[in-house]
Amino acid sequence: MKTIISSVLFLFITTGIFASNLPRNQKANPFLGKWGLQIEGGGVGWLYVNEDQGFLDAELLWIGGSVLPVSHVYLANENTLVVTRTNQSKKTDHRTHTITHTLRIEKNGDELKGTMSGPRRDSEYIANFTGKRMPEMPAKPDLSKVKYGKPIALFNGKDLSGWVLMNPKQKNGFKVEDGILVNNPVQPENGKHISYGNIRTSEEFNDFNLKLEVNVPKGNNSGVYLRGIYEIQVVDSYGKPLDSHNMGALYSRIQPSQAAEKPAGEWQSMDITLVDRHVTVVLNGKTIIDNQPAWGPTGGAMSADVLAPGPIYLQGDHGNVSYKNIVLTPVHK
């Protein structure tokens, strides 16, 4: 009898311990869902907190780069979420450090407030940010029923009328040559590195269709931002395996369904439609993204407000690229 009681007691205790280590019930976790982050001093982020096979997980975008899985995420208490992300820093041939940045986030209603901290070379990096829950994704639009207004030529083939440098402290590498908008961010062979900037339309737009032609020399990279939020990748990716960072992709979010890019140095056509936060991309006459939801901003976004109108902006800080025949046709609702 003693043995049976002891066994039952042991089972009860160990079961209790195991249960206390189980992930919290999804309904009890107020951080679950998708959040747009606005970072103090400039920059946009995105956080997706979710349950993966019963355990807490998350994906993070921080200012630039890709949306990536975090290293760890946990609830410090019912109102505080802790998220860590790591990267490797090679110090010498024999030593690599793991660099950890930590987000400590508090929730108030449907808003977040937090800090990211981590090491710099000689100090600590600390950034404050706020966040709002992303609005629900609309149903997939029926593009056959979309009504359009009058086409707008965004580039006149003569000068940069209608375009402005996003950061006036940076150098503008864009100029017009023979009716073509050319970006050539040349760096001096000797001397201080030049910081080149992106350009944007003065006008802002809601939903639209955007058509353009682009020429990407070998090894070069740029991007076309829709409403200043979603980057359609422009890059020399001819012959590479399908990837969410290839030509025509919604950067790091939607991988093209097929490879449609041309070899470097050839003119390529892009036909991009953004309606109800759903993206369609036709590259060189082939549909590579077919009315797919854009779940949040991409790296380099100007804003986390996915419902607000915004400009078209062209990435100018990456490499040599040329554009022509840029025409936007707004959607009438």
mmCIF file of C-alpha atoms in Angstrom, residues 5-290:
data_model
loop_
_atom_site.group_PDB
_atom_site.id
_atom_site.type_symbol
_atom_site.label_atom_id
_atom_site.label_comp_id
_atom_site.label_asym_id
_atom_site.label_seq_id
_atom_site.Cartn_x
_atom_site.Cartn_y
_atom_site.Cartn_z
ATOM 1 C CA ILE A 5 0.613 5.702 -2.377
ATOM 2 C CA SER A 6 4.200 6.791 -2.949
ATOM 3 C CA SER A 7 3.906 6.068 -6.661
ATOM 4 C CA VAL A 8 0.654 8.004 -6.937
ATOM 5 C CA LEU A 9 2.131 10.900 -4.965
ATOM 6 C CA PHE A 10 5.252 10.911 -7.171
ATOM 7 C CA LEU A 11 3.090 10.882 -10.305
ATOM 8 C CA PHE A 12 0.974 13.757 -8.962
ATOM 9 C CA ILE A 13 4.012 15.880 -8.089
ATOM 10 C CA THR A 14 5.885 15.244 -11.340
ATOM 11 C CA THR A 15 2.722 15.825 -13.370
ATOM 12 C CA GLY A 16 2.247 19.116 -11.565
ATOM 13 C CA ILE A 17 5.825 20.148 -12.268
ATOM 14 C CA PHE A 18 5.471 19.188 -15.943
ATOM 15 C CA ALA A 19 2.201 21.095 -16.231
ATOM 16 C CA SER A 20 3.769 24.206 -14.720
ATOM 17 C CA ASN A 21 6.363 24.135 -17.511
ATOM 18 C CA LEU A 22 3.832 23.790 -20.315
ATOM 19 C CA PRO A 23 3.343 26.854 -22.518
ATOM 20 C CA ARG A 24 0.623 29.205 -21.441
ATOM 21 C CA ASN A 25 -2.796 28.805 -22.982
ATOM 22 C CA GLN A 26 -3.087 30.805 -26.181
ATOM 23 C CA LYS A 27 -6.037 32.833 -24.884
ATOM 24 C CA ALA A 28 -4.049 33.798 -21.772
ATOM 25 C CA ASN A 29 -1.161 35.270 -23.771
ATOM 26 C CA PRO A 30 -2.013 38.889 -24.687
ATOM 27 C CA PHE A 31 0.985 39.235 -27.012
ATOM 28 C CA LEU A 32 -0.123 36.677 -29.586
ATOM 29 C CA GLY A 33 -0.579 38.149 -33.042
ATOM 30 C CA LYS A 34 1.137 40.514 -35.474
ATOM 31 C CA TRP A 35 2.467 43.892 -34.352
ATOM 32 C CA GLY A 36 3.828 46.871 -36.283
ATOM 33 C CA LEU A 37 6.695 48.603 -34.471
ATOM 34 C CA GLN A 38 7.714 52.252 -34.738
ATOM 35 C CA ILE A 39 11.281 52.762 -33.544
ATOM 36 C CA GLU A 40 12.372 55.999 -31.887
ATOM 37 C CA GLY A 41 14.736 57.969 -34.071
ATOM 38 C CA GLY A 42 13.424 56.388 -37.253
ATOM 39 C CA GLY A 43 12.922 52.874 -38.485
ATOM 40 C CA VAL A 44 10.154 50.317 -38.600
ATOM 41 C CA GLY A 45 9.846 46.815 -37.180
ATOM 42 C CA TRP A 46 7.386 43.932 -37.161
ATOM 43 C CA LEU A 47 6.798 41.232 -34.574
ATOM 44 C CA TYR A 48 4.722 38.085 -34.965
ATOM 45 C CA VAL A 49 4.148 36.156 -31.744
ATOM 46 C CA ASN A 50 2.599 32.751 -32.245
ATOM 47 C CA GLU A 51 2.193 29.221 -30.913
ATOM 48 C CA ASP A 52 4.253 26.607 -32.768
ATOM 49 C CA GLN A 53 3.198 23.044 -31.865
ATOM 50 C CA GLY A 54 2.116 24.253 -28.449
ATOM 51 C CA PHE A 55 5.165 26.377 -27.693
ATOM 52 C CA LEU A 56 5.682 30.116 -27.855
ATOM 53 C CA ASP A 57 7.597 31.353 -30.900
ATOM 54 C CA ALA A 58 8.091 34.619 -32.788
ATOM 55 C CA GLU A 59 9.399 36.244 -35.970
ATOM 56 C CA LEU A 60 11.017 39.676 -36.005
ATOM 57 C CA LEU A 61 11.879 42.406 -38.483
ATOM 58 C CA TRP A 62 14.059 45.176 -37.080
ATOM 59 C CA ILE A 63 14.532 48.228 -39.344
ATOM 60 C CA GLY A 64 16.375 46.521 -42.225
ATOM 61 C CA GLY A 65 17.059 43.068 -43.563
ATOM 62 C CA SER A 66 14.675 40.140 -43.452
ATOM 63 C CA VAL A 67 11.872 38.827 -41.300
ATOM 64 C CA LEU A 68 13.613 36.117 -39.242
ATOM 65 C CA PRO A 69 12.775 33.659 -36.450
ATOM 66 C CA VAL A 70 13.903 34.935 -33.054
ATOM 67 C CA SER A 71 16.408 33.096 -30.892
ATOM 68 C CA HIS A 72 14.062 32.905 -27.912
ATOM 69 C CA VAL A 73 10.819 34.383 -26.627
ATOM 70 C CA TYR A 74 9.128 34.054 -23.257
ATOM 71 C CA LEU A 75 6.657 35.725 -20.927
ATOM 72 C CA ALA A 76 8.486 37.247 -17.973
ATOM 73 C CA ASN A 77 5.090 37.941 -16.424
ATOM 74 C CA GLU A 78 1.545 38.353 -17.689
ATOM 75 C CA ASN A 79 2.310 41.822 -19.017
ATOM 76 C CA THR A 80 5.952 41.555 -20.127
ATOM 77 C CA LEU A 81 7.337 39.709 -23.132
ATOM 78 C CA VAL A 82 11.060 39.133 -23.626
ATOM 79 C CA VAL A 83 12.443 38.442 -27.099
ATOM 80 C CA THR A 84 16.069 37.773 -28.009
ATOM 81 C CA ARG A 85 17.766 37.633 -31.375
ATOM 82 C CA THR A 86 21.379 36.645 -31.994
ATOM 83 C CA ASN A 87 23.989 36.849 -34.702
ATOM 84 C CA GLN A 88 27.561 35.632 -35.000
ATOM 85 C CA SER A 89 30.497 38.044 -35.019
ATOM 86 C CA LYS A 90 33.844 36.621 -36.077
ATOM 87 C CA LYS A 91 36.573 38.266 -34.004
ATOM 88 C CA THR A 92 39.568 36.257 -35.192
ATOM 89 C CA ASP A 93 40.213 33.094 -37.163
ATOM 90 C CA HIS A 94 39.811 31.160 -33.921
ATOM 91 C CA ARG A 95 37.118 33.088 -32.061
ATOM 92 C CA THR A 96 33.502 33.913 -32.855
ATOM 93 C CA HIS A 97 31.181 35.722 -30.447
ATOM 94 C CA THR A 98 27.411 35.356 -30.278
ATOM 95 C CA ILE A 99 25.904 38.846 -30.174
ATOM 96 C CA THR A 100 22.554 39.010 -28.375
ATOM 97 C CA HIS A 101 19.999 41.804 -28.607
ATOM 98 C CA THR A 102 17.099 41.757 -26.175
ATOM 99 C CA LEU A 103 13.656 43.266 -26.571
ATOM 100 C CA ARG A 104 11.723 43.789 -23.363
ATOM 101 C CA ILE A 105 8.120 44.617 -24.200
ATOM 102 C CA GLU A 106 5.157 45.717 -22.096
ATOM 103 C CA LYS A 107 1.557 45.754 -23.271
ATOM 104 C CA ASN A 108 -1.126 48.332 -22.578
ATOM 105 C CA GLY A 109 -4.413 47.563 -24.307
ATOM 106 C CA ASP A 110 -3.676 47.033 -27.988
ATOM 107 C CA GLU A 111 -0.407 48.949 -27.817
ATOM 108 C CA LEU A 112 3.143 47.928 -26.986
ATOM 109 C CA LYS A 113 6.004 49.847 -25.422
ATOM 110 C CA GLY A 114 9.500 48.476 -25.207
ATOM 111 C CA THR A 115 13.254 48.732 -25.539
ATOM 112 C CA MET A 116 15.835 46.842 -27.521
ATOM 113 C CA SER A 117 19.308 46.650 -25.995
ATOM 114 C CA GLY A 118 22.549 45.028 -26.986
ATOM 115 C CA PRO A 119 26.284 45.574 -27.336
ATOM 116 C CA ARG A 120 28.031 48.071 -29.558
ATOM 117 C CA ARG A 121 31.773 48.126 -30.118
ATOM 118 C CA ASP A 122 32.451 50.470 -27.192
ATOM 119 C CA SER A 123 29.033 51.008 -25.641
ATOM 120 C CA GLU A 124 25.477 49.697 -25.343
ATOM 121 C CA TYR A 125 22.813 50.021 -28.010
ATOM 122 C CA ILE A 126 19.427 51.025 -26.587
ATOM 123 C CA ALA A 127 16.386 51.827 -28.734
ATOM 124 C CA ASN A 128 12.896 52.646 -27.541
ATOM 125 C CA PHE A 129 9.908 51.626 -29.617
ATOM 126 C CA THR A 130 6.133 51.491 -29.601
ATOM 127 C CA GLY A 131 3.850 49.025 -31.317
ATOM 128 C CA LYS A 132 0.294 48.572 -32.461
ATOM 129 C CA ARG A 133 -1.576 45.428 -33.330
ATOM 130 C CA MET A 134 -1.788 44.970 -37.086
ATOM 131 C CA PRO A 135 -5.303 45.322 -38.515
ATOM 132 C CA GLU A 136 -7.014 42.167 -39.712
ATOM 133 C CA MET A 137 -6.107 41.105 -43.224
ATOM 134 C CA PRO A 138 -8.961 41.752 -45.693
ATOM 135 C CA ALA A 139 -10.302 38.950 -47.856
ATOM 136 C CA LYS A 140 -8.499 38.340 -51.144
ATOM 137 C CA PRO A 141 -9.806 40.941 -53.622
ATOM 138 C CA ASP A 142 -11.439 39.999 -56.905
ATOM 139 C CA LEU A 143 -9.060 41.799 -59.233
ATOM 140 C CA SER A 144 -11.434 41.388 -62.180
ATOM 141 C CA LYS A 145 -13.807 43.827 -60.480
ATOM 142 C CA VAL A 146 -11.252 46.485 -59.568
ATOM 143 C CA LYS A 147 -11.862 49.894 -61.145
ATOM 144 C CA TYR A 148 -8.957 52.136 -62.068
ATOM 145 C CA GLY A 149 -8.561 55.840 -62.570
ATOM 146 C CA LYS A 150 -6.368 57.789 -64.967
ATOM 147 C CA PRO A 151 -2.742 56.602 -65.368
ATOM 148 C CA ILE A 152 -0.072 58.877 -63.860
ATOM 149 C CA ALA A 153 3.415 59.059 -65.381
ATOM 150 C CA LEU A 154 5.721 59.174 -62.348
ATOM 151 C CA PHE A 155 8.839 59.836 -64.432
ATOM 152 C CA ASN A 156 8.811 62.398 -67.262
ATOM 153 C CA GLY A 157 12.051 61.256 -68.903
ATOM 154 C CA LYS A 158 13.573 64.740 -68.544
ATOM 155 C CA ASP A 159 14.312 65.417 -64.880
ATOM 156 C CA LEU A 160 13.476 64.385 -61.313
ATOM 157 C CA SER A 161 10.265 66.402 -61.097
ATOM 158 C CA GLY A 162 7.892 64.718 -58.640
ATOM 159 C CA TRP A 163 10.717 62.919 -56.816
ATOM 160 C CA VAL A 164 12.577 63.977 -53.663
ATOM 161 C CA LEU A 165 15.508 62.620 -51.709
ATOM 162 C CA MET A 166 14.170 60.913 -48.587
ATOM 163 C CA ASN A 167 17.097 61.956 -46.407
ATOM 164 C CA PRO A 168 18.468 65.397 -47.377
ATOM 165 C CA LYS A 169 21.709 64.621 -45.519
ATOM 166 C CA GLN A 170 22.516 61.891 -48.027
ATOM 167 C CA LYS A 171 23.771 62.210 -51.590
ATOM 168 C CA ASN A 172 21.408 61.608 -54.501
ATOM 169 C CA GLY A 173 22.864 59.097 -56.947
ATOM 170 C CA PHE A 174 19.900 59.322 -59.337
ATOM 171 C CA LYS A 175 20.072 61.381 -62.520
ATOM 172 C CA VAL A 176 18.434 61.395 -65.949
ATOM 173 C CA GLU A 177 20.463 60.204 -68.934
ATOM 174 C CA ASP A 178 18.933 59.955 -72.419
ATOM 175 C CA GLY A 179 15.403 59.713 -71.029
ATOM 176 C CA ILE A 180 16.342 57.045 -68.457
ATOM 177 C CA LEU A 181 16.423 57.350 -64.659
ATOM 178 C CA VAL A 182 19.861 56.071 -63.686
ATOM 179 C CA ASN A 183 21.251 55.439 -60.212
ATOM 180 C CA ASN A 184 25.009 55.087 -59.904
ATOM 181 C CA PRO A 185 26.198 55.332 -56.283
ATOM 182 C CA VAL A 186 29.907 55.615 -57.081
ATOM 183 C CA GLN A 187 32.360 55.449 -54.191
ATOM 184 C CA PRO A 188 35.755 57.173 -54.338
ATOM 185 C CA GLU A 189 38.776 54.916 -54.718
ATOM 186 C CA ASN A 190 40.397 56.748 -51.829
ATOM 187 C CA GLY A 191 38.544 58.829 -49.342
ATOM 188 C CA LYS A 192 35.522 58.911 -47.101
ATOM 189 C CA HIS A 193 32.583 56.605 -47.879
ATOM 190 C CA ILE A 194 29.663 58.453 -49.480
ATOM 191 C CA SER A 195 26.206 57.759 -48.070
ATOM 192 C CA TYR A 196 23.698 57.610 -50.935
ATOM 193 C CA GLY A 197 19.969 57.952 -50.343
ATOM 194 C CA ASN A 198 16.642 56.692 -51.633
ATOM 195 C CA ILE A 199 14.197 58.796 -53.624
ATOM 196 C CA ARG A 200 10.418 58.889 -53.259
ATOM 197 C CA THR A 201 7.473 60.400 -55.062
ATOM 198 C CA SER A 202 6.176 63.662 -53.627
ATOM 199 C CA GLU A 203 2.667 62.302 -54.134
ATOM 200 C CA GLU A 204 1.211 59.511 -51.991
ATOM 201 C CA PHE A 205 -1.130 56.738 -53.058
ATOM 202 C CA ASN A 206 -3.514 54.135 -51.715
ATOM 203 C CA ASP A 207 -4.082 51.040 -53.895
ATOM 204 C CA PHE A 208 -2.799 50.994 -57.467
ATOM 205 C CA ASN A 209 -1.238 49.225 -60.401
ATOM 206 C CA LEU A 210 2.371 50.151 -61.110
ATOM 207 C CA LYS A 211 4.149 49.401 -64.366
ATOM 208 C CA LEU A 212 7.826 50.057 -65.021
ATOM 209 C CA GLU A 213 10.901 48.822 -66.816
ATOM 210 C CA VAL A 214 14.175 48.198 -65.016
ATOM 211 C CA ASN A 215 17.715 47.268 -65.974
ATOM 212 C CA VAL A 216 20.005 45.688 -63.370
ATOM 213 C CA PRO A 217 23.705 45.283 -64.201
ATOM 214 C CA LYS A 218 25.492 42.133 -63.038
ATOM 215 C CA GLY A 219 25.757 41.826 -59.263
ATOM 216 C CA ASN A 220 23.632 44.898 -58.530
ATOM 217 C CA ASN A 221 20.643 45.460 -56.274
ATOM 218 C CA SER A 222 17.800 47.935 -55.719
ATOM 219 C CA GLY A 223 14.139 47.869 -54.717
ATOM 220 C CA VAL A 224 10.736 49.382 -55.489
ATOM 221 C CA TYR A 225 8.704 50.220 -52.375
ATOM 222 C CA LEU A 226 4.920 50.256 -52.565
ATOM 223 C CA ARG A 227 3.364 52.957 -50.364
ATOM 224 C CA GLY A 228 6.804 53.184 -48.751
ATOM 225 C CA ILE A 229 6.071 49.936 -46.890
ATOM 226 C CA TYR A 230 6.487 46.865 -49.109
ATOM 227 C CA GLU A 231 9.674 46.259 -51.102
ATOM 228 C CA ILE A 232 9.479 44.493 -54.434
ATOM 229 C CA GLN A 233 13.010 43.227 -54.886
ATOM 230 C CA VAL A 234 15.122 44.401 -57.821
ATOM 231 C CA VAL A 235 18.303 42.354 -58.087
ATOM 232 C CA ASP A 236 20.472 40.365 -60.456
ATOM 233 C CA SER A 237 19.231 36.863 -59.553
ATOM 234 C CA TYR A 238 19.189 35.247 -62.998
ATOM 235 C CA GLY A 239 19.894 31.516 -62.803
ATOM 236 C CA LYS A 240 19.584 31.315 -59.017
ATOM 237 C CA PRO A 241 17.214 28.934 -57.154
ATOM 238 C CA LEU A 242 13.834 30.380 -56.164
ATOM 239 C CA ASP A 243 14.098 32.546 -53.070
ATOM 240 C CA SER A 244 12.162 35.311 -51.323
ATOM 241 C CA HIS A 245 15.113 37.648 -52.019
ATOM 242 C CA ASN A 246 15.094 37.191 -55.814
ATOM 243 C CA MET A 247 13.942 39.568 -58.535
ATOM 244 C CA GLY A 248 10.244 40.403 -58.147
ATOM 245 C CA ALA A 249 9.872 38.905 -54.671
ATOM 246 C CA LEU A 250 8.095 40.713 -51.855
ATOM 247 C CA TYR A 251 11.361 40.969 -49.975
ATOM 248 C CA SER A 252 11.816 38.141 -47.447
ATOM 249 C CA ARG A 253 8.045 37.588 -47.338
ATOM 250 C CA ILE A 254 6.772 36.097 -50.622
ATOM 251 C CA GLN A 255 8.913 33.920 -52.847
ATOM 252 C CA PRO A 256 8.222 34.048 -56.600
ATOM 253 C CA SER A 257 6.314 31.001 -57.841
ATOM 254 C CA GLN A 258 8.605 30.733 -60.852
ATOM 255 C CA ALA A 259 11.852 32.216 -62.142
ATOM 256 C CA ALA A 260 11.025 34.893 -64.730
ATOM 257 C CA GLU A 261 14.020 37.219 -64.525
ATOM 258 C CA LYS A 262 16.275 37.976 -67.470
ATOM 259 C CA PRO A 263 20.073 38.004 -67.507
ATOM 260 C CA ALA A 264 21.840 41.008 -66.008
ATOM 261 C CA GLY A 265 21.977 44.086 -68.223
ATOM 262 C CA GLU A 266 18.696 43.418 -70.051
ATOM 263 C CA TRP A 267 15.582 45.565 -69.717
ATOM 264 C CA GLN A 268 12.853 43.815 -67.710
ATOM 265 C CA SER A 269 9.186 44.683 -67.222
ATOM 266 C CA MET A 270 7.368 44.762 -63.900
ATOM 267 C CA ASP A 271 3.595 44.935 -63.534
ATOM 268 C CA ILE A 272 2.708 45.281 -59.831
ATOM 269 C CA THR A 273 -0.766 45.497 -58.300
ATOM 270 C CA LEU A 274 -1.486 46.361 -54.667
ATOM 271 C CA VAL A 275 -5.132 46.043 -53.609
ATOM 272 C CA ASP A 276 -6.431 45.484 -50.061
ATOM 273 C CA ARG A 277 -2.902 44.621 -48.874
ATOM 274 C CA HIS A 278 -2.654 41.850 -51.454
ATOM 275 C CA VAL A 279 0.187 41.883 -53.980
ATOM 276 C CA THR A 280 0.379 40.643 -57.557
ATOM 277 C CA VAL A 281 3.645 40.773 -59.506
ATOM 278 C CA VAL A 282 3.969 40.017 -63.215
ATOM 279 C CA LEU A 283 7.639 39.909 -64.203
ATOM 280 C CA ASN A 284 8.465 39.855 -67.911
ATOM 281 C CA GLY A 285 4.933 38.697 -68.703
ATOM 282 C CA LYS A 286 4.862 35.875 -66.133
ATOM 283 C CA THR A 287 2.832 36.008 -62.913
ATOM 284 C CA ILE A 288 5.256 35.238 -60.093
ATOM 285 C CA ILE A 289 3.114 36.481 -57.161
ATOM 286 C CA ASP A 290 -0.614 35.965 -57.561
#
